[in-house]
XYZ file of C-alpha atoms in Angstrom:
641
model
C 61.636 84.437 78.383
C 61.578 80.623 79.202
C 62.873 77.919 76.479
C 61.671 74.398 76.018
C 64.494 73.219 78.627
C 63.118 75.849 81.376
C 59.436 74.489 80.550
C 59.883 71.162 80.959
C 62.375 71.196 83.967
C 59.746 73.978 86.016
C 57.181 71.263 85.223
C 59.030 68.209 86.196
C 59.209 69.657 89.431
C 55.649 68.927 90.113
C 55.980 65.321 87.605
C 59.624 64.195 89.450
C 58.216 64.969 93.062
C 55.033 62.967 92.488
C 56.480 59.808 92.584
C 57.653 60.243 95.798
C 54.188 60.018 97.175
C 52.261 58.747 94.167
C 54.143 55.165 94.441
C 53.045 54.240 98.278
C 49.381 55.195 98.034
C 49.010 53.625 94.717
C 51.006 50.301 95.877
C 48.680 50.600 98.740
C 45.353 49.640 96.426
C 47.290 48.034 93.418
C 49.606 45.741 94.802
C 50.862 43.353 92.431
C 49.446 45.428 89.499
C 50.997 49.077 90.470
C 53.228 48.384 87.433
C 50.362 48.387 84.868
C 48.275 50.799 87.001
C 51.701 53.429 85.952
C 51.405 51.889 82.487
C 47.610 52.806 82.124
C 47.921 56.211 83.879
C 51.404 57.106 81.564
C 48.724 56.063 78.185
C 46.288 58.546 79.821
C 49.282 61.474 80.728
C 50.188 60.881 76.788
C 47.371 61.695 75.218
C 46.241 64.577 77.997
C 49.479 65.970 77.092
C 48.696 66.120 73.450
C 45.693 67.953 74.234
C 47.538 70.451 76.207
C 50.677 70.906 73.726
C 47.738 71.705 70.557
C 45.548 74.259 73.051
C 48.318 75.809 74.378
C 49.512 76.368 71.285
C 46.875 77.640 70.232
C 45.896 79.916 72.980
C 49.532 80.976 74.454
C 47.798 82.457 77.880
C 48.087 81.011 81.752
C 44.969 79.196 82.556
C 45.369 75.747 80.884
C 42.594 73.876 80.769
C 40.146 77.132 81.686
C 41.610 78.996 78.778
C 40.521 75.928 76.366
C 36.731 75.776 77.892
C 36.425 79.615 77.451
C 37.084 79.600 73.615
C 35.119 76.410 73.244
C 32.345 76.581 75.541
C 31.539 79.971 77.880
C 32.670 81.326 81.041
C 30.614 78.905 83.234
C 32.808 75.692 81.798
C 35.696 77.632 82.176
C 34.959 78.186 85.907
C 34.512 75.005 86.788
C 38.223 74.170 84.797
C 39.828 76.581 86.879
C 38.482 76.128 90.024
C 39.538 72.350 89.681
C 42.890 73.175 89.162
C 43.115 75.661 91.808
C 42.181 72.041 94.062
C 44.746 70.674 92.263
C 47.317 73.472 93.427
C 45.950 73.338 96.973
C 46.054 69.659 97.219
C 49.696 69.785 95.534
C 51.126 71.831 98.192
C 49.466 70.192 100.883
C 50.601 66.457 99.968
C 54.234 68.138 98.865
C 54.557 69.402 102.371
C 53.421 67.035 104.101
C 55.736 64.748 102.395
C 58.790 66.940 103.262
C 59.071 65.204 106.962
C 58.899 62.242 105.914
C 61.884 62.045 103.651
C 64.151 64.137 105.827
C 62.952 61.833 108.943
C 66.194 60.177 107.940
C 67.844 62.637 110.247
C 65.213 62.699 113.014
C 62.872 59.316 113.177
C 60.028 61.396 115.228
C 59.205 63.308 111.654
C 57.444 60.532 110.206
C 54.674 60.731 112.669
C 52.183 63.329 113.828
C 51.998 65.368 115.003
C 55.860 66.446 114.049
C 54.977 65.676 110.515
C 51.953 68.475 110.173
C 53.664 70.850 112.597
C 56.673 69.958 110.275
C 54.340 70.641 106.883
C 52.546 73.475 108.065
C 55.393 75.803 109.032
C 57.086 74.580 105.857
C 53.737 75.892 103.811
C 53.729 79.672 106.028
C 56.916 79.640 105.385
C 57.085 79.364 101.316
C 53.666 81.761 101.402
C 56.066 83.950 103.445
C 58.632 84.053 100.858
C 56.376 84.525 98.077
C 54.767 87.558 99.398
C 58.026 88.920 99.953
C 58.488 88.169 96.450
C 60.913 85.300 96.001
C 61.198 84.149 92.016
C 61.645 80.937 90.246
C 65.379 80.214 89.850
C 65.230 78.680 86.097
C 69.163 77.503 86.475
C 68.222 75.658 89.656
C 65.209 74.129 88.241
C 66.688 72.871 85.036
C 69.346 71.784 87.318
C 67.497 69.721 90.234
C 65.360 68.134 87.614
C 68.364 66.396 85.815
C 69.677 65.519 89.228
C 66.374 64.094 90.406
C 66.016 62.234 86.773
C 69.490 60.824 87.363
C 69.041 59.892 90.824
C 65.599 58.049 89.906
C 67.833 56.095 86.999
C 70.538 55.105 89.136
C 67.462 53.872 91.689
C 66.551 51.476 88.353
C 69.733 50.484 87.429
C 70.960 49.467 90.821
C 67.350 47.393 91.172
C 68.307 45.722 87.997
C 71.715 44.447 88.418
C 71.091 43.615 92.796
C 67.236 42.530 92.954
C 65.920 41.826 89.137
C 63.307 38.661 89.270
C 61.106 39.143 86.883
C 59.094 36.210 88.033
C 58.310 38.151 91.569
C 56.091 40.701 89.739
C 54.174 37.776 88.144
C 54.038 36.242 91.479
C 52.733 39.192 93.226
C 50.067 39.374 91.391
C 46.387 37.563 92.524
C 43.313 38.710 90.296
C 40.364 39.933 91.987
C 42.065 39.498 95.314
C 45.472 41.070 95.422
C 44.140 43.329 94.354
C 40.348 43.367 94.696
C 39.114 45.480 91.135
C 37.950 48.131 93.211
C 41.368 48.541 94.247
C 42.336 48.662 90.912
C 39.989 50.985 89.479
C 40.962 53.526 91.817
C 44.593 53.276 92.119
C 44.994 54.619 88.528
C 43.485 58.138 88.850
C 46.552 58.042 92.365
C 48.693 57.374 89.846
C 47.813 60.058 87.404
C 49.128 62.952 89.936
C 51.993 63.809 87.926
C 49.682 65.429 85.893
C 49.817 68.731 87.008
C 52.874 69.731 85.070
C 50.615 69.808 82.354
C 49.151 72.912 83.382
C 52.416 73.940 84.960
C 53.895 74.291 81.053
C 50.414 76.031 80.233
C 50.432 78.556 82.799
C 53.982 79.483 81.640
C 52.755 80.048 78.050
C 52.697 83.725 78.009
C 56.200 83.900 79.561
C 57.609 81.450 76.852
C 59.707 82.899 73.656
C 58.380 80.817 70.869
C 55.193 79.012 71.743
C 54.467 76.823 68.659
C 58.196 75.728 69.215
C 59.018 75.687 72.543
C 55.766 74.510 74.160
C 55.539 71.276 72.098
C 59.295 70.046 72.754
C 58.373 71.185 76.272
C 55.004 68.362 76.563
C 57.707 66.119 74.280
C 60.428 66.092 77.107
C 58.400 65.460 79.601
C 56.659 62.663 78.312
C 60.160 60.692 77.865
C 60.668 61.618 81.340
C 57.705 60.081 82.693
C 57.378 57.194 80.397
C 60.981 56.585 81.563
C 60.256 56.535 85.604
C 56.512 55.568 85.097
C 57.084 52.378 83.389
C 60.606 51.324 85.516
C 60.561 52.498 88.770
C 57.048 51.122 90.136
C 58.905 47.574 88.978
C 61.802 47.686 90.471
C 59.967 49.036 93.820
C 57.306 45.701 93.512
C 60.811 43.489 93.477
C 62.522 45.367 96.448
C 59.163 45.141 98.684
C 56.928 42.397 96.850
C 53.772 41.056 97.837
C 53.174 39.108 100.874
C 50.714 37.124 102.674
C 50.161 37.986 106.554
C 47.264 38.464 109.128
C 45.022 36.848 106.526
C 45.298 39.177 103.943
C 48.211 40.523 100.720
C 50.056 43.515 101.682
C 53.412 44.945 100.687
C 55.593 47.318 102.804
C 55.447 49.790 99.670
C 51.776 50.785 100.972
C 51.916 50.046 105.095
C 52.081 53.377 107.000
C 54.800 53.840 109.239
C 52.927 52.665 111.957
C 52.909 49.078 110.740
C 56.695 49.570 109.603
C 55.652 50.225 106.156
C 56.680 52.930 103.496
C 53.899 54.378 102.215
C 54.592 58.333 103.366
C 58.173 57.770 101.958
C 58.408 54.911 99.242
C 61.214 55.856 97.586
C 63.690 55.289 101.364
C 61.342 51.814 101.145
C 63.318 51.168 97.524
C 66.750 51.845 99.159
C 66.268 49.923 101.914
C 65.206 46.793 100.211
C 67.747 46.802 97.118
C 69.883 44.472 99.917
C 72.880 47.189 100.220
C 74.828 47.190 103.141
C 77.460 49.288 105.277
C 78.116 53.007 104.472
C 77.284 52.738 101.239
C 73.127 52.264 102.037
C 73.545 55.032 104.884
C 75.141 57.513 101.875
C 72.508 56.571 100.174
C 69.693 56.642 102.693
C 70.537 60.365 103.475
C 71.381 61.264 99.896
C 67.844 60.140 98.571
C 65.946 61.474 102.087
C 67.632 65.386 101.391
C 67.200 64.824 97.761
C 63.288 64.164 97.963
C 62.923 67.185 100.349
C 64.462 69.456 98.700
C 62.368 68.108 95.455
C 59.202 68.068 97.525
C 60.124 71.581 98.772
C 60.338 73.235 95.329
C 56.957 71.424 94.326
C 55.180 72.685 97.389
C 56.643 76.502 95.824
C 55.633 75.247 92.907
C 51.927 74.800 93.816
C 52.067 78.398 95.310
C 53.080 79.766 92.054
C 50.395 77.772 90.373
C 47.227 78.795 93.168
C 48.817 82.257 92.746
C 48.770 82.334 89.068
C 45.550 80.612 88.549
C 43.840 82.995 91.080
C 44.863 86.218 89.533
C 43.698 84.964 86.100
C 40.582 84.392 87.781
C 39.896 87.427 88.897
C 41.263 89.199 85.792
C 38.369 87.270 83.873
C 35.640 88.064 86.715
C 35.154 84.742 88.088
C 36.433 85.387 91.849
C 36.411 88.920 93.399
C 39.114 91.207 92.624
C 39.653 91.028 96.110
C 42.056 88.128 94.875
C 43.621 90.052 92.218
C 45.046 93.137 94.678
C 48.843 92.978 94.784
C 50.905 94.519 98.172
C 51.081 98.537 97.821
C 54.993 97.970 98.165
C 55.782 94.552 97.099
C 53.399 93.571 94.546
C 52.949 90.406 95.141
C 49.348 89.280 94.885
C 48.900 88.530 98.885
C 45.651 88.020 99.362
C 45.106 85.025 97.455
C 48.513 83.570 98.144
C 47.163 83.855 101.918
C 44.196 82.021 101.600
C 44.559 79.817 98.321
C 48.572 78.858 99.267
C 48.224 78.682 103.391
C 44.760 78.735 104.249
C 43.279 75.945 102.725
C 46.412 73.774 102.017
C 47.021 73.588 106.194
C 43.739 73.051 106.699
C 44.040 70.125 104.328
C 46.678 68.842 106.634
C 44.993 68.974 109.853
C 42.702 65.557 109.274
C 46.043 64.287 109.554
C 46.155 64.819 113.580
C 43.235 62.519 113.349
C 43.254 60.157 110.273
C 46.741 59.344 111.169
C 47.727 56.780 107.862
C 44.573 57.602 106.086
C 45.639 60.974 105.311
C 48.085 59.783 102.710
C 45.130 58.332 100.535
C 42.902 61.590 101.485
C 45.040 64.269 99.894
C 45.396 61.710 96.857
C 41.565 60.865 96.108
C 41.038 64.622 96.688
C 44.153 65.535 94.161
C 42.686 63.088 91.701
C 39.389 64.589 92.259
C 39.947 67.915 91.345
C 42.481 66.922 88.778
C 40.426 64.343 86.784
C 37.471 67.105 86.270
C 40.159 69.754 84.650
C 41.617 67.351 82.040
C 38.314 66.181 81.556
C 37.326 69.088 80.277
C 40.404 69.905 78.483
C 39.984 67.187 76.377
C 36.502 67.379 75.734
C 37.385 71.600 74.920
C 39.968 70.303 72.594
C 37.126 68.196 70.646
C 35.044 71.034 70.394
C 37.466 73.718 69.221
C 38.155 71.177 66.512
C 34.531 70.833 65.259
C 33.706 74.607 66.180
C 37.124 75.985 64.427
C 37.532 73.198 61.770
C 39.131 75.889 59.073
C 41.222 77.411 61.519
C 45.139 77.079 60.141
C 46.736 76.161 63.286
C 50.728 76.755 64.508
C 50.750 73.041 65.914
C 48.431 70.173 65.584
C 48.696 66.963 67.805
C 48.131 63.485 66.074
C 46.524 61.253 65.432
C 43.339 62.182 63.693
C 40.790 61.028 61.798
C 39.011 62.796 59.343
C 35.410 63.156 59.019
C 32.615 65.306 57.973
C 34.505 67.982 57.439
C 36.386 67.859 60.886
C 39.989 66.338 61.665
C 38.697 64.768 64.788
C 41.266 64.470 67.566
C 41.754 60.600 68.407
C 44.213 61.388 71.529
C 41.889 63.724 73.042
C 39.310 61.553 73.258
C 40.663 58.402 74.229
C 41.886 61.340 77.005
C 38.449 61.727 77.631
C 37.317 59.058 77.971
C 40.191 57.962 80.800
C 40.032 60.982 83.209
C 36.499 61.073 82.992
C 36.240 57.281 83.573
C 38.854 58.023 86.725
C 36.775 60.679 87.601
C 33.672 58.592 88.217
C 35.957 55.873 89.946
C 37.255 58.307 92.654
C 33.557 60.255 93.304
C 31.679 56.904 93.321
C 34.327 55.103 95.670
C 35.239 57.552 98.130
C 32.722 58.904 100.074
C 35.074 61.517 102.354
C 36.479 62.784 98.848
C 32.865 62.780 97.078
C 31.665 65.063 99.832
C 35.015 67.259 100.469
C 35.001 67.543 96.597
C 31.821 68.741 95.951
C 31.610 70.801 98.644
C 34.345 72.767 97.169
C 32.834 72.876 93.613
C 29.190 74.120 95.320
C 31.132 76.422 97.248
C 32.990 78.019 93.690
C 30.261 77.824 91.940
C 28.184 79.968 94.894
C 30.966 82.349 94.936
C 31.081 82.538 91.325
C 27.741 83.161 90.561
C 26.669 85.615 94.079
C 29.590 87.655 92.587
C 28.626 87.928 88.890
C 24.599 88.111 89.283
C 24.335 90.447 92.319
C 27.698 92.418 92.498
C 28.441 93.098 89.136
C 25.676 92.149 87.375
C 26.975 90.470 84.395
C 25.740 87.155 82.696
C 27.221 84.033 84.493
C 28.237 82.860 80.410
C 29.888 86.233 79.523
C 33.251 86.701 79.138
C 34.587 90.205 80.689
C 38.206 91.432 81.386
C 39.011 93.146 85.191
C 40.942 96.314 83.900
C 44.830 95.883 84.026
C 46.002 96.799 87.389
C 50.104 96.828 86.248
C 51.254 97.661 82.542
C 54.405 96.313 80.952
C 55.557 99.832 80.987
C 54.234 100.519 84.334
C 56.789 97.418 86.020
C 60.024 98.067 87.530
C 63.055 96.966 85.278
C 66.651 97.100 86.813
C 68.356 96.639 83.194
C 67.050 97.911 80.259
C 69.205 98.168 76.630
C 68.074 100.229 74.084
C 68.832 99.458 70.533
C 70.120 102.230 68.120
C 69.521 102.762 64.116
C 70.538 104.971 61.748
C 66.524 105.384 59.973
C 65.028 105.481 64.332
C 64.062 107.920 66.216
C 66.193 107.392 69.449
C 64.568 109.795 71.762
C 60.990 108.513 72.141
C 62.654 104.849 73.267
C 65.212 107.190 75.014
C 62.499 109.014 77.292
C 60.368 105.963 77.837
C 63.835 104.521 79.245
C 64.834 107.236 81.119
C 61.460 107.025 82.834
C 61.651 103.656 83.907
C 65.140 103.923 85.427
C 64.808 107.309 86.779
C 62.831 106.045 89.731
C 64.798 102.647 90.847
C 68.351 104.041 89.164
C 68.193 101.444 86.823
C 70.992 100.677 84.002
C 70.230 101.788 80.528
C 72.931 100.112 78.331
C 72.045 102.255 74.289
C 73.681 100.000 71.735
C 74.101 101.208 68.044
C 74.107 98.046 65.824
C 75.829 98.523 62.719
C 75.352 96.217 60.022
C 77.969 95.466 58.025
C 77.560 94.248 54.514
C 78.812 90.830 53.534
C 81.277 92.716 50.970
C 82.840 94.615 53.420
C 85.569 93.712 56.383
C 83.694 94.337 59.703
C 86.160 96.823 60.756
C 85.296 98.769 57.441
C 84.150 102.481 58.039
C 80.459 103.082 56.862
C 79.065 106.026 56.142
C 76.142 105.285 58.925
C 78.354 105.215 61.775
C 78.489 108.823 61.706
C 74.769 108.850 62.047
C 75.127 106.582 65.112
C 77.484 108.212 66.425
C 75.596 111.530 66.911
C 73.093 109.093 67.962
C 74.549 107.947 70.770
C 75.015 111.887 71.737
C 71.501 112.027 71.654
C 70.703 109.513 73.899
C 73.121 110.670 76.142
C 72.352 114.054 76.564
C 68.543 112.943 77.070
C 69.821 110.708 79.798
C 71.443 113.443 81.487
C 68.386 115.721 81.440
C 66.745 112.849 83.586
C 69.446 111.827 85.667
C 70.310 108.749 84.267
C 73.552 107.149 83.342
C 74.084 105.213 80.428
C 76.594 102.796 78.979
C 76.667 103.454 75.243
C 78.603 101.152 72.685
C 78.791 100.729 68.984
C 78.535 97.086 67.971
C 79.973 95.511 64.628
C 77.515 93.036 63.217
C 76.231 91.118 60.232
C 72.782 90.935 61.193
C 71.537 93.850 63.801
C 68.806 91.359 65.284
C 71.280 88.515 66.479
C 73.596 91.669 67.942
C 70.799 92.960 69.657
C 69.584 89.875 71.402
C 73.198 88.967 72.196
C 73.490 92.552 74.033
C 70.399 91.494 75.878
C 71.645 88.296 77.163
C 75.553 90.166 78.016
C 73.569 92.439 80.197
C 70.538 90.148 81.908
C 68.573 92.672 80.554
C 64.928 92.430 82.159
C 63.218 94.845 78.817
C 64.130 95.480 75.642
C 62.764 99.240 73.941
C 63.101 99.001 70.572
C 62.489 102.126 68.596
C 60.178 102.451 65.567
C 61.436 103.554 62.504
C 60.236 106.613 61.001
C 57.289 106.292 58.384
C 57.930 107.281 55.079
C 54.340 108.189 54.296
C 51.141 108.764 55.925
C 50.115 105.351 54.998
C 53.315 103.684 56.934
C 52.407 105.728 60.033
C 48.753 104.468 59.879
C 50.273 100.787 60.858
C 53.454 99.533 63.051
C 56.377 98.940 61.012
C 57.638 95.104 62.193
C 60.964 95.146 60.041
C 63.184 91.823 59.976
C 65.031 93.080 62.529
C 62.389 93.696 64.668
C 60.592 90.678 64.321
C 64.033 88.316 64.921
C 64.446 90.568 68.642
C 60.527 90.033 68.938
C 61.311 86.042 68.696
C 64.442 85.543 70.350
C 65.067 88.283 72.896
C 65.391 86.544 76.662
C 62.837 89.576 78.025
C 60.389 91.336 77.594
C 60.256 93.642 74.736
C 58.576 97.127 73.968
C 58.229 99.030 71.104
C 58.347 102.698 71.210
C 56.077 104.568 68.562
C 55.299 108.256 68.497
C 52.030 109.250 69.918
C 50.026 109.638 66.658
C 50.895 105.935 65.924
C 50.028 104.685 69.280
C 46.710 102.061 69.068
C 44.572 102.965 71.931
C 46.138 104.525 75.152
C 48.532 106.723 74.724
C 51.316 103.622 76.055
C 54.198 101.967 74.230
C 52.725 98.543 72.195
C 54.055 95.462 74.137
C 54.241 93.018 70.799
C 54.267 90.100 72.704
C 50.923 91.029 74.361
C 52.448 89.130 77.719
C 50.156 89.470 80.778
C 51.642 90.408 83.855
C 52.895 87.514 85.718
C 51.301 86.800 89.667
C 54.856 87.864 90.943
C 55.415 90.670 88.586
């Protein structure tokens, strides 16, 4: 299960690789003002975030912004929610890939132009899908990793601008109201700037796989905001005093936003920094490869990224019976959901790319205006959900609650979510009024959802567009394929219902069962003292064993020394990267007991803190439902599962 660290590195992926490509087209309508245009769009990311820390929260399941419309509004505002994001993903690793060439063009100058840089994208895109469908998973280490490298690399970027180019009086010298830039300019260079935002709904979608939500998920949103606020309000500065403002051919222009064809460095503004911080000699070509493989290999795990996200985003679709199921089928053999990652993570992404061949340096400001597009309308209407679950559930006692608020009528009404609202939607209106190509693309892809949606609902299954319904679970926690699995022993348990269940899921793949009998050891006593329970858990241990043999399956038993059985069994987990933990139930005492699960201390500390997933074995008669083990964290199954 992911931590706050894991959260907010996975989702500064998508924040850390935005500026790459955020900076140029936004320098490219702002000009002198792409500082404060970062300043206004960070306000805007801090209060969205709010919104998303409190209804994630709340409702600990992937979807983001869809989840929040369902439980506020119906199904239909939760379409349109999701099928903005999945633009969002689509655009993400479309932009992402696209930027890819650009950065490592360092190595081989023809990259930077088409049609290398689409052929370039588009294999990188088929590629990733590729991978995917094979069934390639997030490395969390490498995530957490990268991100603090890319943070540290973006510092360094500041503090070398500060002590080689700082003149503060440039940026008020770049700067020409109502001309450079004109307020049209303006107006539309801040929604550009808000494409960081989809690690919002990257730490959303990762709820259900996260150990402690009302914990974790908040200090998630909280690191990422220092990251951005630090990069966001820095970086665009420094870049205005390495490539400022200038007066040519009769209008302002700065390199930051010319395409490569007029020797600008809009497809790769970061190299544009590095080259005009005035280094010379080996130490700018170091540099000049080190930030050109650096951004790739960024830009590469936020194009994956986006993949994951389309991937996840589509299967909870379908799971809720807004998009055929036809999305939701995973591979016979792989189980990986295919289908969708074919035509939500390749299709439409490269075909996204290909006005490229022909736009040529408009397509930079294409995939933005679309991003911001799709990506305005789903925070939109997170914030405006928020505002409504607060006046709909104004009793409701609630984990986590953002602030500030202000109280009245009755309702603690949610200041940050709607000054949020009141900035995407504004940038909302900006983009769809200004850009014509993005107004049409855009809602041609919302009438084209929204025909799908409903032809699918009214006249295949013939349910009411507003109605929430469930797809039936195609894979069951018990049903996946675990390669380690520890089961914990007591003395009061009975070991050979968790036993079989174990033995079931290992006989197929040969997996390791490691059977651990905890025995807790009074404060009073030395922990080497013998107890009269470690007899019990000794024959215990028999028991398991000789039910493991009747199935085939070798197991690793040991008898661990503890104070506190919970803290021994999560520790056991973590020695052995175990992938599930099966706990067993302790016997009732009385018919009343058996009527309800028994969640003991020690239960409910390996329930909280256990790095997997974590089962609990009951005997039949106790069983709610089915006749399955209970998953207590009620986890959905994960696109890649």
């Amino acid at each position: 299960m992911l931590g706050s660290p894991a959260l907010s590195s996975t989702a500064y992926g998508d924040v850390g690789s935005s500026i790459y490509y955020a900076l140029g087209v936004t320098a490219a309508l702002a000009l002198g003002l792409t500082p404060i245009v970062f300043v206004i769009a960070g306000i805007f990311f801090l209060t969205t975030s709010l919104t998303y820390a409190e209804g994630t929260v709340r409702y600990p399941e992937a979807g983001g912004s869809s989840s929040f419309a369902r439980h506020a509004f119906n199904e239909v505002a939760s379409f349109l929610a999701a099928w903005g994001q999945m633009l969002n993903y689509v655009v993400t690793i479309s932009i992402s890939a696209y930027f890819v060439p650009h950065y490592l063009s360092v190595f081989w100058a023809p990259l930077r132009t088409p049609p290398w840089d689409i052929v370039f994208g588009a294999a990188l895109v088929l590629t990733l899908v590729g991978l995917n469908i094979l069934g390639l998973r997030e490395a969390v280490k490498l995530n957490i990793f990268l991100a603090l490298i890319d943070f540290s690399t973006q510092l360094l970027l500041v503090a070398l601008g500060s002590v080689l180019i700082f003149r503060p009086h440039i940026l008020i010298s770049n700067v020409h109201l109502g001309v450079a830039p004109h307020w049209s300019g303006f107006l539309l260079a801040v929604p550009i700037a808000m494409i960081a935002y989809t690690g919002l709904e990257t730490i959303s979608n990762l709820a259900e796989e996260t150990r402690d939500p009302p914990r974790d998920v908040p200090r998630a949103y909280n690191m990422l905001r220092i990251a951005v606020f630090a990069i966001y309000l820095t970086l665009p500065a420094i870049a205005l005093m390495a490539l400022p403002v200038t007066f040519k051919n009769g209008h302002y222009q700065t390199l930051l936003g010319l395409p490569p064809g007029k020797g600008g460095f809009a497809s790769d503004p970061v190299l544009g920094i590095v080259s005009g911080l005035r280094l010379h000699g080996l130490f700018l070509t170091v540099l000049r490869y080190y930030v050109g493989v650096l951004a790739g290999t960024i830009l590469i795990i936020g194009t994956n990224a986006g993949i994951m996200g389309s991937s996840r985003v589509s299967y909870a679709m379908s799971s809720y019976r807004q998009i055929p199921e036809f999305f939701r089928r995973l591979h016979p053999r792989l189980r990986t959901p295919w289908r969708s990652l074919f035509f939500f993570s390749a299709t439409f992404p490269i075909l996204l790319m290909l006005p490229g061949l022909v736009l040529h340096d408009r397509e930079v400001n294409f995939l933005g205006t679309m991003y911001s597009f799709g990506a305005m309308l789903s925070f939109a209407i997170a914030n405006i959900s928020l505002i409504a679950l607060r006046y709909r559930y104004r009793d409701a006692e609630l984990a986590y609650k953002a602030r500030p608020n202000f109280r009245f009528r009755g309702v603690d009404w949610p200041i940050f979510a709607i000054v949020g609202l009141f900035g995407t939607a504004a940038a909302w209106f900006s983009i769809t009024i200004q850009e014509s190509n993005t107004r049409i693309a855009g809602f041609g892809w919302l009438v084209a959802g929204f025909a799908l949606f409903i032809i699918y609902r009214k006249r295949v299954l013939k349910i009411p567009l507003r109605e929430t319904t469930h797809a039936p679970a195609e894979i069951l926690p018990w049903q996946l394929e675990y390669r380690q699995i520890v089961v914990p022993v007591f003395a009061e348990a009975d070991v050979a219902i968790a036993m079989n269940l174990a033995c079931e899921l290992a006989a197929e793949r040969r997996s390791r069962i490691t059977v651990g009998a905890t025995l807790e050891v009074p404060l009073g006593f030395p922990i080497g003292a013998r107890l009269p329970e470690e007899e019990r858990l000794g024959d215990l241990l028999d028991e398991a064993e000789s039910i493991a043999d009747a199935y085939g399956v070798t197991v690793r038993p040991r008898l661990v020394r503890t104070r506190s059985a919970g803290e021994a069994i999560v520790a056991e987990a973590r020695h052995h990267h175990a992938e599930v933990v099966i706990l067993p139930a302790s016997r009732p005492q009385s018919r009343r007991q058996s009527r309800r699960m028994p969640l003991d201390a020690t239960t409910e500390h390996v329930l909280r803190r256990a790095p997997c997933r974590v089962l609990l074995a009951v005997e039949p008669s106790e069983r709610h439902g089915p006749n399955y083990p209970l998953d207590f964290r009620r986890r959905s199954v994960p696109a890649h599962a």
